[in-house]
Amino acid sequence: MAVPHADDSLRVTHLFLNPLLTGGADFDKQFGDDGITMVIEPRNSDDVFVPLARPIGAVITEAGVPGILAKWTIDTAEVKKRLVNTDKMRGFKIRLDWLDSKPKTNRVHLTVRYVTEDNRDLLAEQDVFIHVASKQCPQPQYYYGGRGDYFGGR
């Protein structure tokens, strides 16, 4: 029987893509998402977060559209800057801005690759819902009428 090493708790065995903190993101305050924010958590065999920055790749595909919509490669130094480890959030929070092309539908598929210290590729995947800006869906208009105008007034 193999004796576990003291550093086994730091060995990343799988990647968790936080579904509550990963999704479409609006960076410019205009209607329509400008990219995706994702929070990834490298975890060990006990399912405990391991805050070890390593190179990350991300790919976006769109259902019904052949090929890759967008692709990012983030080096270790940049990933390290994105570490968040608080009571409310833990993981690497990474912003992925749309590059040359934007999605045409409101659902895309995100695949994330994390390269471990011993060069294993760990993958995590998730469908992501986004807001797509289009001419058919203009920016919302808000009514700021005078007193009583909206509710039938006097």
PDB file of C-alpha atoms in Angstrom, residues 6-110:
ATOM      1  CA  ALA A   6       2.520  15.352   2.711  1.00  0.00           C
ATOM      2  CA  ASP A   7       2.054  17.344  -0.502  1.00  0.00           C
ATOM      3  CA  ASP A   8      -0.847  15.233  -1.842  1.00  0.00           C
ATOM      4  CA  SER A   9      -3.213  17.932  -0.577  1.00  0.00           C
ATOM      5  CA  LEU A  10      -1.604  20.300  -3.089  1.00  0.00           C
ATOM      6  CA  ARG A  11      -1.914  17.918  -6.048  1.00  0.00           C
ATOM      7  CA  VAL A  12      -4.671  19.132  -8.339  1.00  0.00           C
ATOM      8  CA  THR A  13      -6.819  16.233  -9.544  1.00  0.00           C
ATOM      9  CA  HIS A  14      -9.774  18.023 -11.130  1.00  0.00           C
ATOM     10  CA  LEU A  15     -11.103  21.411 -12.103  1.00  0.00           C
ATOM     11  CA  PHE A  16     -14.366  22.924 -10.877  1.00  0.00           C
ATOM     12  CA  LEU A  17     -16.021  25.665 -12.913  1.00  0.00           C
ATOM     13  CA  ASN A  18     -18.288  27.512 -10.483  1.00  0.00           C
ATOM     14  CA  PRO A  19     -21.730  27.660 -12.172  1.00  0.00           C
ATOM     15  CA  LEU A  20     -23.003  30.421  -9.859  1.00  0.00           C
ATOM     16  CA  LEU A  21     -20.089  32.745 -10.586  1.00  0.00           C
ATOM     17  CA  THR A  22     -19.544  31.946 -14.260  1.00  0.00           C
ATOM     18  CA  GLY A  23     -21.642  33.635 -16.906  1.00  0.00           C
ATOM     19  CA  GLY A  24     -22.134  36.413 -19.396  1.00  0.00           C
ATOM     20  CA  ALA A  25     -20.728  39.767 -18.310  1.00  0.00           C
ATOM     21  CA  ASP A  26     -21.495  43.350 -19.254  1.00  0.00           C
ATOM     22  CA  PHE A  27     -18.307  45.411 -19.050  1.00  0.00           C
ATOM     23  CA  ASP A  28     -19.396  48.616 -20.830  1.00  0.00           C
ATOM     24  CA  LYS A  29     -22.880  49.230 -19.339  1.00  0.00           C
ATOM     25  CA  GLN A  30     -24.440  48.961 -22.809  1.00  0.00           C
ATOM     26  CA  PHE A  31     -27.071  46.343 -23.605  1.00  0.00           C
ATOM     27  CA  GLY A  32     -25.539  42.975 -24.428  1.00  0.00           C
ATOM     28  CA  ASP A  33     -22.764  41.022 -22.757  1.00  0.00           C
ATOM     29  CA  ASP A  34     -19.212  41.898 -23.713  1.00  0.00           C
ATOM     30  CA  GLY A  35     -17.739  38.582 -22.674  1.00  0.00           C
ATOM     31  CA  ILE A  36     -17.751  36.028 -19.902  1.00  0.00           C
ATOM     32  CA  THR A  37     -16.527  36.075 -16.340  1.00  0.00           C
ATOM     33  CA  MET A  38     -15.543  32.657 -15.047  1.00  0.00           C
ATOM     34  CA  VAL A  39     -14.416  31.422 -11.657  1.00  0.00           C
ATOM     35  CA  ILE A  40     -12.403  28.224 -11.726  1.00  0.00           C
ATOM     36  CA  GLU A  41     -11.278  26.198  -8.744  1.00  0.00           C
ATOM     37  CA  PRO A  42      -8.469  23.666  -9.067  1.00  0.00           C
ATOM     38  CA  ARG A  43      -9.239  20.961  -6.488  1.00  0.00           C
ATOM     39  CA  ASN A  44      -7.475  17.993  -4.936  1.00  0.00           C
ATOM     40  CA  SER A  45      -8.748  14.442  -4.469  1.00  0.00           C
ATOM     41  CA  ASP A  46     -10.593  15.521  -1.297  1.00  0.00           C
ATOM     42  CA  ASP A  47     -12.459  18.138  -3.368  1.00  0.00           C
ATOM     43  CA  VAL A  48     -10.633  20.965  -1.556  1.00  0.00           C
ATOM     44  CA  PHE A  49      -9.660  24.141  -3.414  1.00  0.00           C
ATOM     45  CA  VAL A  50      -5.939  24.319  -4.223  1.00  0.00           C
ATOM     46  CA  PRO A  51      -4.895  27.944  -4.908  1.00  0.00           C
ATOM     47  CA  LEU A  52      -2.210  26.995  -7.417  1.00  0.00           C
ATOM     48  CA  ALA A  53      -1.951  29.282 -10.455  1.00  0.00           C
ATOM     49  CA  ARG A  54      -1.163  27.464 -13.686  1.00  0.00           C
ATOM     50  CA  PRO A  55      -1.715  28.182 -17.407  1.00  0.00           C
ATOM     51  CA  ILE A  56      -5.363  28.197 -18.446  1.00  0.00           C
ATOM     52  CA  GLY A  57      -6.960  27.936 -21.854  1.00  0.00           C
ATOM     53  CA  ALA A  58     -10.583  28.702 -22.638  1.00  0.00           C
ATOM     54  CA  VAL A  59     -12.630  28.006 -25.753  1.00  0.00           C
ATOM     55  CA  ILE A  60     -16.153  29.158 -26.655  1.00  0.00           C
ATOM     56  CA  THR A  61     -18.293  27.311 -29.175  1.00  0.00           C
ATOM     57  CA  GLU A  62     -21.846  28.058 -30.220  1.00  0.00           C
ATOM     58  CA  ALA A  63     -24.549  25.466 -30.900  1.00  0.00           C
ATOM     59  CA  GLY A  64     -25.308  25.181 -34.582  1.00  0.00           C
ATOM     60  CA  VAL A  65     -22.266  27.241 -35.583  1.00  0.00           C
ATOM     61  CA  PRO A  66     -19.270  25.263 -36.844  1.00  0.00           C
ATOM     62  CA  GLY A  67     -15.852  25.888 -35.346  1.00  0.00           C
ATOM     63  CA  ILE A  68     -14.562  27.871 -32.425  1.00  0.00           C
ATOM     64  CA  LEU A  69     -16.081  31.283 -31.709  1.00  0.00           C
ATOM     65  CA  ALA A  70     -13.306  32.495 -29.385  1.00  0.00           C
ATOM     66  CA  LYS A  71     -10.158  31.151 -27.757  1.00  0.00           C
ATOM     67  CA  TRP A  72      -7.996  32.509 -24.937  1.00  0.00           C
ATOM     68  CA  THR A  73      -4.686  31.442 -23.398  1.00  0.00           C
ATOM     69  CA  ILE A  74      -3.848  32.900 -20.002  1.00  0.00           C
ATOM     70  CA  ASP A  75      -0.328  32.429 -18.634  1.00  0.00           C
ATOM     71  CA  THR A  76       0.534  31.545 -15.042  1.00  0.00           C
ATOM     72  CA  ALA A  77       1.514  35.101 -14.061  1.00  0.00           C
ATOM     73  CA  GLU A  78      -1.847  36.500 -15.205  1.00  0.00           C
ATOM     74  CA  VAL A  79      -3.805  33.669 -13.560  1.00  0.00           C
ATOM     75  CA  LYS A  80      -1.961  34.312 -10.286  1.00  0.00           C
ATOM     76  CA  LYS A  81      -3.195  37.941 -10.298  1.00  0.00           C
ATOM     77  CA  ARG A  82      -6.792  36.691 -10.502  1.00  0.00           C
ATOM     78  CA  LEU A  83      -6.768  34.662  -7.264  1.00  0.00           C
ATOM     79  CA  VAL A  84      -9.713  35.425  -4.974  1.00  0.00           C
ATOM     80  CA  ASN A  85      -9.883  33.617  -1.647  1.00  0.00           C
ATOM     81  CA  THR A  86     -12.521  35.170   0.615  1.00  0.00           C
ATOM     82  CA  ASP A  87     -15.515  33.946   2.603  1.00  0.00           C
ATOM     83  CA  LYS A  88     -17.787  34.712  -0.364  1.00  0.00           C
ATOM     84  CA  MET A  89     -15.654  33.558  -3.272  1.00  0.00           C
ATOM     85  CA  ARG A  90     -12.664  31.375  -3.890  1.00  0.00           C
ATOM     86  CA  GLY A  91     -10.924  30.544  -7.106  1.00  0.00           C
ATOM     87  CA  PHE A  92      -9.417  32.323 -10.043  1.00  0.00           C
ATOM     88  CA  LYS A  93     -11.816  34.966 -11.381  1.00  0.00           C
ATOM     89  CA  ILE A  94     -11.006  35.504 -15.028  1.00  0.00           C
ATOM     90  CA  ARG A  95     -12.540  37.946 -17.478  1.00  0.00           C
ATOM     91  CA  LEU A  96     -12.846  36.810 -21.097  1.00  0.00           C
ATOM     92  CA  ASP A  97     -13.734  39.679 -23.433  1.00  0.00           C
ATOM     93  CA  TRP A  98     -15.222  38.837 -26.815  1.00  0.00           C
ATOM     94  CA  LEU A  99     -12.489  39.073 -29.392  1.00  0.00           C
ATOM     95  CA  ASP A 100     -13.171  39.490 -33.101  1.00  0.00           C
ATOM     96  CA  SER A 101     -16.592  37.876 -33.185  1.00  0.00           C
ATOM     97  CA  LYS A 102     -19.528  37.862 -30.780  1.00  0.00           C
ATOM     98  CA  PRO A 103     -22.089  35.091 -30.290  1.00  0.00           C
ATOM     99  CA  LYS A 104     -25.298  35.227 -32.292  1.00  0.00           C
ATOM    100  CA  THR A 105     -27.317  33.159 -29.825  1.00  0.00           C
ATOM    101  CA  ASN A 106     -27.922  33.490 -26.100  1.00  0.00           C
ATOM    102  CA  ARG A 107     -26.175  30.247 -25.170  1.00  0.00           C
ATOM    103  CA  VAL A 108     -22.546  29.287 -25.688  1.00  0.00           C
ATOM    104  CA  HIS A 109     -20.438  26.382 -24.507  1.00  0.00           C
ATOM    105  CA  LEU A 110     -17.340  27.127 -22.433  1.00  0.00           C
TER     106      LEU A 110
END
